[in-house]
Structures are given as structure tokens and as C-alpha cells.
Coordinates of C-alpha atoms and ligand atoms in Angstrom, one line a residue:
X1 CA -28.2 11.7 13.4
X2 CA -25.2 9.5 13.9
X3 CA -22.4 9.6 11.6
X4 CA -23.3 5.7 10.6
X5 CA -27.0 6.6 9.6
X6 CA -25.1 9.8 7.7
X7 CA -23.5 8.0 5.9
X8 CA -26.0 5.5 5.1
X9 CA -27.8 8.2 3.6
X10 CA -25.2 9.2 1.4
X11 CA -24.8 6.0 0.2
X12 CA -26.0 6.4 -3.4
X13 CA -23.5 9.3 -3.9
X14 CA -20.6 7.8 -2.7
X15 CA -21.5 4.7 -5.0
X16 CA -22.1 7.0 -7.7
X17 CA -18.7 8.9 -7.4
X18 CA -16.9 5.6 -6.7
X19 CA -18.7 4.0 -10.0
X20 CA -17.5 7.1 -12.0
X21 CA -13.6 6.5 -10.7
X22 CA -14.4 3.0 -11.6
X23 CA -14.9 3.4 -15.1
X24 CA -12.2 5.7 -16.0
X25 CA -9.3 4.3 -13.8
X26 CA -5.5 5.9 -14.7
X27 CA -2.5 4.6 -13.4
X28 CA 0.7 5.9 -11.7
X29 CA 1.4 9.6 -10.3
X30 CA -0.3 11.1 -13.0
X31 CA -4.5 11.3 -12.8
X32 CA -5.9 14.4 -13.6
X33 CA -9.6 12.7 -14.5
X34 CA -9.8 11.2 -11.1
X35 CA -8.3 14.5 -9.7
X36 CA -11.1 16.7 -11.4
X37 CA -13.5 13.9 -9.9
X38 CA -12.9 14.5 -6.4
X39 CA -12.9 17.9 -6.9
X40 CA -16.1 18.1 -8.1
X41 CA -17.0 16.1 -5.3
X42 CA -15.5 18.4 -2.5
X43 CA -16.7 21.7 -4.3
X44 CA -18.7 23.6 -1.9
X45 CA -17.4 22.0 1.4
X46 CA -15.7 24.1 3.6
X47 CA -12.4 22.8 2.8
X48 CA -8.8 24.6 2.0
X49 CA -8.1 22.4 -0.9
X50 CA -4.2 22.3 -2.8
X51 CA -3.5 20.2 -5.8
X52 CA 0.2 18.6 -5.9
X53 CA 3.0 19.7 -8.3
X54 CA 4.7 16.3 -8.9
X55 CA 2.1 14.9 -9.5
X56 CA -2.0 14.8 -8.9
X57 CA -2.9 14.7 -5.5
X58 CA -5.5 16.4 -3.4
X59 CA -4.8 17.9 0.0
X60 CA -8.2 18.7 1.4
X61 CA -8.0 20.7 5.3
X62 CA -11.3 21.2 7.0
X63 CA -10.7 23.7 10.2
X64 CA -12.8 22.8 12.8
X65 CA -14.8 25.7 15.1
X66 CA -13.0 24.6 18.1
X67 CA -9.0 24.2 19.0
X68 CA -7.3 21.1 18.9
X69 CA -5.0 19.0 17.0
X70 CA -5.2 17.7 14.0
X71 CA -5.2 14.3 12.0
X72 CA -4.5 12.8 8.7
X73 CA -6.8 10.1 6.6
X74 CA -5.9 8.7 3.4
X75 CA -7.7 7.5 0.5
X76 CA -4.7 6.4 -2.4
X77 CA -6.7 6.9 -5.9
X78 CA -4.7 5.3 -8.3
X79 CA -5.6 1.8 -10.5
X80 CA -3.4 -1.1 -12.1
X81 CA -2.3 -2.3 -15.4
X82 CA -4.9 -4.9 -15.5
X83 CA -7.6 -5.2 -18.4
X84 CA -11.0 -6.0 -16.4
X85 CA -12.9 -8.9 -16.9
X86 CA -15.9 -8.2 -14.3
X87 CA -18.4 -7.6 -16.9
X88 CA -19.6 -5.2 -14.3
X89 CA -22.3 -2.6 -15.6
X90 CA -19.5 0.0 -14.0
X91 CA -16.4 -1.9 -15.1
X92 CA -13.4 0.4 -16.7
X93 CA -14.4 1.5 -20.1
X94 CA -10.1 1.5 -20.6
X95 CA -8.3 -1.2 -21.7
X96 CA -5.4 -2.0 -20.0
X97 CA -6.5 -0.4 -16.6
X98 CA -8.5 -1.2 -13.9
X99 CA -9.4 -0.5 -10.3
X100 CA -8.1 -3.5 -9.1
X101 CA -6.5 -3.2 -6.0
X102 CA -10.6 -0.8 -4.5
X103 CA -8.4 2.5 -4.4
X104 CA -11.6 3.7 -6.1
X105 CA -13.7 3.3 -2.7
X106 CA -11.2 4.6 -0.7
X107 CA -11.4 7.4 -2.8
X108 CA -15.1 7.8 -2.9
X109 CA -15.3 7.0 0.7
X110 CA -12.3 10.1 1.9
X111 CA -14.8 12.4 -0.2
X112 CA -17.9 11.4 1.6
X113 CA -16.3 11.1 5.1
X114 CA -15.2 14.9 4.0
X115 CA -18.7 15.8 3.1
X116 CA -19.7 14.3 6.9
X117 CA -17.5 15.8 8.5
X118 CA -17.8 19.1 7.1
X119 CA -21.3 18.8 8.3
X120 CA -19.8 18.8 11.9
X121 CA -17.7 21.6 11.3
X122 CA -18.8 23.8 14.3
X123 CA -18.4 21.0 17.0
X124 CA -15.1 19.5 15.7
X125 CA -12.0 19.9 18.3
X126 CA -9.5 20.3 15.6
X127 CA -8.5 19.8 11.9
X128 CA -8.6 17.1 9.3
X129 CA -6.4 16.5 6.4
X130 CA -7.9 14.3 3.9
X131 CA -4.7 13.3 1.4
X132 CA -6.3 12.2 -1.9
X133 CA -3.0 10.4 -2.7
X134 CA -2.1 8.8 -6.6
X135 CA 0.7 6.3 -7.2
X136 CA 0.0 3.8 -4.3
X137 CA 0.9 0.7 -6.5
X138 CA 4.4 1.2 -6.8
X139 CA 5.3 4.4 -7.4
X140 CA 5.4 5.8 -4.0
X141 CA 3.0 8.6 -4.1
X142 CA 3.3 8.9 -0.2
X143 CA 6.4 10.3 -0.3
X144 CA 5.8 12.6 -2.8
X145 CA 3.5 13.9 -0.7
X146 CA 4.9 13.7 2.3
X147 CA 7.8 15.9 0.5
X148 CA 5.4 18.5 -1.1
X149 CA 4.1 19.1 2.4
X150 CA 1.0 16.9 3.4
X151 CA 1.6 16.5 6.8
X152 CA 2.4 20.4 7.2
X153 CA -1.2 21.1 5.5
X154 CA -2.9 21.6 9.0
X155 CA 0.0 24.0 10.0
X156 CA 1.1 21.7 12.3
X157 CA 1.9 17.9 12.4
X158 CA -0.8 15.6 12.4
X159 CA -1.4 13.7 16.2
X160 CA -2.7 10.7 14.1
X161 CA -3.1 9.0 10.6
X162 CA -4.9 6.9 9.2
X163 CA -6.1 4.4 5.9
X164 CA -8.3 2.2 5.1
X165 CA -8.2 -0.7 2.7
X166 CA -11.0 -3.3 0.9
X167 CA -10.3 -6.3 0.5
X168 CA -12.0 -8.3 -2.4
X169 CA -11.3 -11.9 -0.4
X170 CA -10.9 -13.3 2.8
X171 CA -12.4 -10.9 5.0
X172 CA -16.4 -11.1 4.9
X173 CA -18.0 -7.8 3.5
X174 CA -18.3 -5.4 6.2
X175 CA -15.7 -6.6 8.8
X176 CA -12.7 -4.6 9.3
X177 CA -9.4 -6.1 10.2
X178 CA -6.3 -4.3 11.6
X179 CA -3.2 -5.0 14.1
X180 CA -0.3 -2.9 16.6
X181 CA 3.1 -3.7 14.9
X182 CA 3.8 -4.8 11.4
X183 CA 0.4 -4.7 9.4
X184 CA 2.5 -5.4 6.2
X185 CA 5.8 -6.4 5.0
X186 CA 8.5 -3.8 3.9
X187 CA 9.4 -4.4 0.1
X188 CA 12.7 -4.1 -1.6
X189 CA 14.3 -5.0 -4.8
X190 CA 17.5 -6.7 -4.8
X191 CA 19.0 -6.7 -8.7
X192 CA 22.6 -8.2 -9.6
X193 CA 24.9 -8.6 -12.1
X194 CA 27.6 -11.6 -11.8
X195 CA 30.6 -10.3 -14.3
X196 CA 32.9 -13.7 -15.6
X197 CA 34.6 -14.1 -18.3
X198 CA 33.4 -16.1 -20.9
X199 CA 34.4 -19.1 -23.3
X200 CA 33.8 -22.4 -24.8
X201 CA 31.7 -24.3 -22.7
X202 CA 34.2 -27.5 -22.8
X203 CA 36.9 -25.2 -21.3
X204 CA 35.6 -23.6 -18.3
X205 CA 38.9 -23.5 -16.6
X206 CA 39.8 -21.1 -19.3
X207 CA 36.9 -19.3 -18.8
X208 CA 35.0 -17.8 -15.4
X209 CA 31.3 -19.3 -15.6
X210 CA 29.0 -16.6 -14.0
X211 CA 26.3 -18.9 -14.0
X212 CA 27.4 -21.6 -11.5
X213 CA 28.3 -18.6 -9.5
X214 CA 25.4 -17.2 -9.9
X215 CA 23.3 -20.3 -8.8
X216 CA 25.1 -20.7 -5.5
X217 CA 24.2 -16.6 -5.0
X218 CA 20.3 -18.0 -5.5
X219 CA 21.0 -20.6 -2.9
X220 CA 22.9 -18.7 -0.6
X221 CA 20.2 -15.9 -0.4
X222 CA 18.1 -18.5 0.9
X223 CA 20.3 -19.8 3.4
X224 CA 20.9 -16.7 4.7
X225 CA 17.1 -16.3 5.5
X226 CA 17.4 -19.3 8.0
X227 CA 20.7 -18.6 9.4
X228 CA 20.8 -15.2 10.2
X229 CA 17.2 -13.9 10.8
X230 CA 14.8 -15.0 14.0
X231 CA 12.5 -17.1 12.3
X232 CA 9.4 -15.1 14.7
X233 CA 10.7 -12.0 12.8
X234 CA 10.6 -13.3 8.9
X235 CA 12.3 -12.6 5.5
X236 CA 11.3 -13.5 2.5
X237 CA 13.5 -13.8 -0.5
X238 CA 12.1 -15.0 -3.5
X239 CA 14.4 -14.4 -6.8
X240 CA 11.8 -14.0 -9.4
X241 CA 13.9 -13.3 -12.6
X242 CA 17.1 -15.0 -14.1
X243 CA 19.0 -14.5 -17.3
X244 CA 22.3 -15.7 -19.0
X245 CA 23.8 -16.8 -21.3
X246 CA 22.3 -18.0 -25.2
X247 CA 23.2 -21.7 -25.9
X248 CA 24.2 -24.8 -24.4
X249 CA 28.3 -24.3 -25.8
X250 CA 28.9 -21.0 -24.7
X251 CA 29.8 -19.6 -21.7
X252 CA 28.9 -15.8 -20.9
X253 CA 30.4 -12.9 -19.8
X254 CA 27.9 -12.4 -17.4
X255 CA 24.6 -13.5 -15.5
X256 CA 22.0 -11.2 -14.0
X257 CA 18.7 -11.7 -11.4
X258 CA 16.2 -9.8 -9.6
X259 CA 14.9 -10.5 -5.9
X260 CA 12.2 -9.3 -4.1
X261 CA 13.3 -9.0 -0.1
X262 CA 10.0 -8.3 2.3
X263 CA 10.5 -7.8 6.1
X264 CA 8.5 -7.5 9.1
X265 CA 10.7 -5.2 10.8
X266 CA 13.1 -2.5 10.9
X267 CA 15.7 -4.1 12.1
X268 CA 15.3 -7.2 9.9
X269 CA 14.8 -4.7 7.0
X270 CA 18.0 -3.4 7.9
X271 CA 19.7 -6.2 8.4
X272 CA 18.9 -7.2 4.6
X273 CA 20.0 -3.8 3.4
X274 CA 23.5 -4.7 4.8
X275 CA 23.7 -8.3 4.4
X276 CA 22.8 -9.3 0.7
X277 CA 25.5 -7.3 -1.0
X278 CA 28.1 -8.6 1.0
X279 CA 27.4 -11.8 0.2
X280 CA 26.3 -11.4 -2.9
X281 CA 30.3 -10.0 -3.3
X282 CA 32.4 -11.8 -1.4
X283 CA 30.5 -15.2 -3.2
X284 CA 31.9 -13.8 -6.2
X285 CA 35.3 -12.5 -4.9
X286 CA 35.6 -15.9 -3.6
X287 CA 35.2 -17.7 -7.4
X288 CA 37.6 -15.0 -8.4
X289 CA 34.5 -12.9 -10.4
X290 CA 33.1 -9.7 -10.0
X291 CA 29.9 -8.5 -9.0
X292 CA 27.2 -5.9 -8.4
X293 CA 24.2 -5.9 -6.2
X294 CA 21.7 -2.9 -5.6
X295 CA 19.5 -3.1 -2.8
X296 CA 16.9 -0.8 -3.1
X297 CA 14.2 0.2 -0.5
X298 CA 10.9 0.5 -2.2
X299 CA 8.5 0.1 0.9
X300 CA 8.9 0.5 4.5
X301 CA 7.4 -1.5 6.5
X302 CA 4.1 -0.5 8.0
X303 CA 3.9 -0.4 11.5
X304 CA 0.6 0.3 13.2
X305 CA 0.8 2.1 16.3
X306 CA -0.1 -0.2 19.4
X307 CA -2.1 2.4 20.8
X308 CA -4.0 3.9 17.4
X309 CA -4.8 0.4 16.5
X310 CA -6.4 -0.4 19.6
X311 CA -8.3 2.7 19.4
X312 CA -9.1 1.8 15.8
X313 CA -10.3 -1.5 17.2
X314 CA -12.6 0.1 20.0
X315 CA -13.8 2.7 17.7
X316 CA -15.6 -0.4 15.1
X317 CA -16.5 -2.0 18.0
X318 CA -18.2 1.0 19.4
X319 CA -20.2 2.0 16.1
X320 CA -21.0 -0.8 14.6
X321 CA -20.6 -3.5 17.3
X322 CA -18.0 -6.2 18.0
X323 CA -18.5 -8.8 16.0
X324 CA -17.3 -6.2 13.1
X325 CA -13.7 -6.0 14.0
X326 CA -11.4 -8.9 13.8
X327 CA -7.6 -8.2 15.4
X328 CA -5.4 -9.9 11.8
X329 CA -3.4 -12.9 13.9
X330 CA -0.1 -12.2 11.6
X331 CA 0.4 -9.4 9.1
X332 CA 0.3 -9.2 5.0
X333 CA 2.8 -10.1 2.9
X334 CA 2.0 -7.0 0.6
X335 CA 3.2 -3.8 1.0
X336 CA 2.0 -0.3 1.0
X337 CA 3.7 3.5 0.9
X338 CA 0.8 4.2 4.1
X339 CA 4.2 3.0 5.7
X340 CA 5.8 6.3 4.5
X341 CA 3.1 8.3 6.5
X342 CA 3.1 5.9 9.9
X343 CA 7.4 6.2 9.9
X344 CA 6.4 10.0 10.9
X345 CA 2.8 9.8 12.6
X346 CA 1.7 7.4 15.0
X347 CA -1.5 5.8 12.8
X348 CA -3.1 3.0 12.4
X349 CA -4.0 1.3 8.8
X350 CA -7.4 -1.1 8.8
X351 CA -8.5 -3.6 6.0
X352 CA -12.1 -3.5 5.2
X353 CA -13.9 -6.9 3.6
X354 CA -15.8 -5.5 0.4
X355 CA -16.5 -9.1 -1.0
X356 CA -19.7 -9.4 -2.5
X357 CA -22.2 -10.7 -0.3
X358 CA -23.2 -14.4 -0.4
X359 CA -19.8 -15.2 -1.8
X360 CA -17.1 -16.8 -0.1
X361 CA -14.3 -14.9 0.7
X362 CA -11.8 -17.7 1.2
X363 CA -13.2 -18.3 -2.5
X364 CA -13.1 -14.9 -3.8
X365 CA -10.4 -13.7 -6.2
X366 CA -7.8 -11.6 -4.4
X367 CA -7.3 -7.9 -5.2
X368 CA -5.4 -7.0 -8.4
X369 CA -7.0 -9.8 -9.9
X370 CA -9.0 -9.1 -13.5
X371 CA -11.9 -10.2 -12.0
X372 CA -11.9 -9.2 -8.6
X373 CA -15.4 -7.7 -7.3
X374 CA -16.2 -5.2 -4.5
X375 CA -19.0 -4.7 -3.4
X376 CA -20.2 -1.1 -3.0
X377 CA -21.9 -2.6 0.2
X378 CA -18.7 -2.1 2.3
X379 CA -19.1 1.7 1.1
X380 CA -21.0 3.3 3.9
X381 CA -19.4 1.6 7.0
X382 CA -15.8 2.7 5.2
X383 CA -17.1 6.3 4.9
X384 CA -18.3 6.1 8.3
X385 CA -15.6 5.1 9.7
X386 CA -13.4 7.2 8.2
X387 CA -15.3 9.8 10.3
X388 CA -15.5 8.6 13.1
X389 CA -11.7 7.9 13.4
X390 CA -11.6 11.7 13.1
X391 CA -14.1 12.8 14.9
X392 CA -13.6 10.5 18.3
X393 CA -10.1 11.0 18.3
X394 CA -9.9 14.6 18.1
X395 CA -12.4 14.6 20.8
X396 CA -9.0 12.9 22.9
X397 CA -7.3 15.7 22.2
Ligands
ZN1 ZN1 -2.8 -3.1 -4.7
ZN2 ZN1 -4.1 -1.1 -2.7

């Protein structure tokens, strides 16, 4: 039977499992229900299962009965600080938490692509690692994993990796959606503290004014984004948070903001790392102030291998027929720590629609949203081919 028509059968357990994640969703590094839930559901599969230290992953190897290579596929688990409003009959029974972002069907989908494939055991040219990975949404679960030995699990380093993703908008339920290069945007925080001197507010010659200052760093930030990056290889600086001072007579001692910085490339990531704190320094050297600015790398960006993408392309096309893939025309301003697995293993990472049928997607409400839907149609065809990735490209050896 073909892996599709497999995993059409096991449709109603992958929805079940997925519904169960659904209504108990936990946040961060830390979920030992959703942990217990995917162990239950691999129990019995010929798998060589590990549980993480830092925190509660699943590394899941299935050996197949012939040599060969092996690959990585990644299902992230984890849910968001959002209090659902679906009003689904499965929707989280926690306040405070939901499955916003779908990680719950990638989660359900990794476990039945493991049950498929474990079915195939004999025939398969090779070794799969599924990586049942928390902490997607910010706290970098990816490299924790990656550090407690994921892509060693196999016993040797992965030829290939690869992720899917719903996608409660825009894409139409069942099409999948991926790119070569920059599928998303690298994400870093920029955070600074302008020291002055303050005074009375009719004085400020007596006094150094860290807001003024300040307000030409916001400006200047932005000015550097058209003067010293390629505008066909973006950055996006967007200060998000400002604070100082507590009335209109008083000058401060000091004013503070946070940035978000996302880049399409390496280089441009690079670039940012190197640039913002100069300027940030010498704008305040240069007002006679002080001040310091922390750029941190949440992030990388994540690059889709030219050649896994295309075969990630001809694989949908091949099993469930070309007008089911779409190559994206530009990539997403989000980010993702996938990134942290595809810096080390050529891989591709695919977006999957999982709107609900008979809505519009351009209508839809985007992921992380309180009401955002997805629709457990998209569940087979992501289980699917989440197998077939695996199966057809350790047939290439
Ligand atoms: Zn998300
Ligand atoms: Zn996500």
C-alpha cells in the first residue's frame, strides 16, 4: 500500500493523539505530559528511544535492515502563552496556554510517520532520527538538543534534515510551500541603555539629556538599514520598547530600548552583530554620554538547502501531484531554531496549509493567534510526507 493510503488509514490516530496534545498544551523546555504522550505513542515500535536531560525531548532512532545513511525529521512539541478562544470541542482545557503556533500536529504527525516507517523497517536503506523537540517558541530547544547529542543519535551525522510546519493562513489546506536559501529571517535582540546625567528640565546644558540622544539612536538604526545593507538582502529594525524618564520637568539619568534585528542572511546577520553597537556608541560618545548595547543572537537564519528543497519539491509533486507544492516567492519574516539544525545538516524546512477547508486563507487568522484553527485535514499528507522524505531519500543514498 503506498505510504499516502498508510497514512490515510491512520488518520483517526494521528488526530486522536494530536487532539490529546491539543488539550493539555505546556510551554517552554519543560513538557513532561506531552513527553509521556509521544511515548505512549511510539511504545512498541522498533525504535531506540532517549529522553533529554535539559529538558523533555524525545530522540526516537529506527535502524533500518539495510546499510545506509541516515536522516533527521523534526516535529517541535511545545505551545504558547495564549488563552484559546476556538471553542473547539478539543481546545486546551489550560488557561493561559495553547497550541497556537500547530506544533501539536507536527508532533502527532513525527509519531505516525514513526509508526509508517517502522512498518518498512526491513526495506529501509538506513536510519531515521525523529527529534521530538520542546522549546521551539523562543527558547531554543534545538540547540539544546543539538548539544545533548541529537544529531549523533544515529552514530553518525545525519546526510539530511528535515521539518515541517502548518500554517493556519495563507496557504490553502493541503498545499505545501518551501524554498532553497533563506526560508526565514534570523532573529536578534538589540537592548540599550543611554547613561546622561540628569537635571531640571529648563537647564539641559547643566544636564546630559539621554532622551534626545536616545531618539536620534532610534532614527539612526533606521538609517543604517538603507545605507549600509543591499536592499535585495533586507534588515529589519523595528524598536519595539522605549522607556525614560517620569515627568515633563525632569531630566533622567538614563533612557533604555529594545529592538528586534531580523536578517535574511549570514552575512547581513553579521553585519548587524558588528554594526549597531558601534553606532549605538560612538552616537553617544559623540553627545559626550555613555552607552551600552547587547546584541544578542536568538535565531539563525534558516537556510534551506538548494538541492534538499528541490528534492523536497519533487518529492510532493511526486506523491500527491503538482499542483500540491507551491515554491514561497520570498521568505518569512518569522523565525525558527530548525535554523540551528540546517547550520550543521544540509535540510530543507516545508510549510504545510492546515486552514480549515472552505475558509479563506488570506482571511484566516495567522498562527499564534487565540483563535487560530487547523484543520486535522492537513494531518495525513504531513504524516505522509514526513515519510516519504525519509524513505526516498535514503533510497539516494
Ligand atoms: Zn510559532
Ligand atoms: Zn511554530
Amino acid at each position: 500500500m503506498p505510504v499516502r493510503d498508510e497514512a490515510a488509514r491512520i488518520a483517526g490516530d494521528i488526530a486522536e493523539l494530536r487532539h490529546a496534545i491539543h488539550r493539555e498544551p505546556e510551554i517552554g523546555l519543560d513538557l513532561p505530559k506531552t513527553q509521556q504522550k509521544v511515548l505512549a505513542a511510539l511504545d512498541g515500535l522498533p525504535l531506540e528511544i532517549s529522553t533529554g536531560q535539559a529538558l523533555s525531548s524525545v530522540t526516537a532512532v529506527l535502524r533500518g535492515g539495510r546499510p545506509g545513511p541516515a536522516v533527521l525529521l523534526r516535529g517541535d512539541m511545545d505551545a504558547l502563552p495564549v488563552t484559546e478562544e476556538t471553542h473547539l470541542p478539543y481546545a486546551s482545557a489550560i488557561p493561559g496556554a495553547m497550541h497556537a503556533c500547530g506544533h501539536d500536529l507536527h508532533t502527532a504527525m513525527l509519531a505516525g510517520a514513526a509508526r509508517l516507517l517502522s512498518a518498512r523497517r526491513a526495506e529501509l536503506p538506513g536510519s531515521v532520527i525523529f527529534m521530538f523537540q520542546p522549546g521551539e517558541e523562543g527558547y531554543a530547544g534545538a540547540r539544546h538538543m543539538i548539544n545533548e547529542g541529537v544529531l549523533e543519535a544515529a552514530g553518525e551525522r545525519p546526510v539530511a534534515a528535515y521539518a515541517l510546519h502548518v500554517s493556519s493562513n495563507r496557504l490553502a489546506c493541503g498545499v505545501f510551500s518551501t524554498r532553497g536559501g533563506a526560508m526565514l529571517a534570523a532573529a536578534d535582540q538589540i537592548t540599550v541603555t543611554v547613561h546622561g546625567r540628569g537635571g531640571h528640565a529648563s537647564t539641559p546644558h547643566r544636564a546630559a539629556d539621554p532622551i534626545v540622544v536616545a531618539c536620534e539612536m532610534v532614527t539612526a538604526l533606521q538609517t543604517l538599514v538603507t545605507r549600509k545593507f543591499d536592499v535585495f538582502d533586507p534588515v529589519v529594525i523595528t524598536v519595539g520598547s522605549f522607556h525614560a524618564g517620569t515627568t515633563d520637568n525632569v531630566i533622567p539619568d538614563e533612557a533604555r530600548f529594545w529592538a528586534t534585528a531580523r536578517s535574511f542572511s549570514r552575512e547581513a546577520r553579521g553585519a548587524l552583530a558588528e554594526m549597531v553597537p558601534r553606532l549605538i556608541g560612538d552616537i553617544a560618545r559623540g553627545h559626550g554620554l555613555t552607552a551600552e548595547a547587547a546584541y544578542a543572537g536568538e535565531y539563525p537564519v534558516t537556510i534551506n538547502d538548494a538541492t534538499e528543497a528541490e528534492f523536497a519539491g519533487e518529492t510532493i509533486a511526486t506523491v500527491f501531484g503538482a499542483g500540491r507544492g507551491e515554491t514561497a516567492e520570498f521568505p518569512i519574516t518569522g523565525a525558527e531554531d530548525f535554523s540551528f539544525v540546517l547550520e550543521q545538516v544540509p535540510g530543507a524546512f516545508v510549510m504545510l496549509g492546515a486552514c480549515p477547508p472552505g475558509e479563506d486563507p488570506e482571511a484566516a487568522p495567522t498562527n499564534h493567534s487565540a483563535v487560530a484553527v487547523f484543520d486535522d485535514a492537513a494531518l495525513a499528507d504531513g504524516t505522509a510526507l514526513y515519510a516519504e522524505l525519509a524513505l526516498r531519500r535514503l533510497a539516494r543514498g
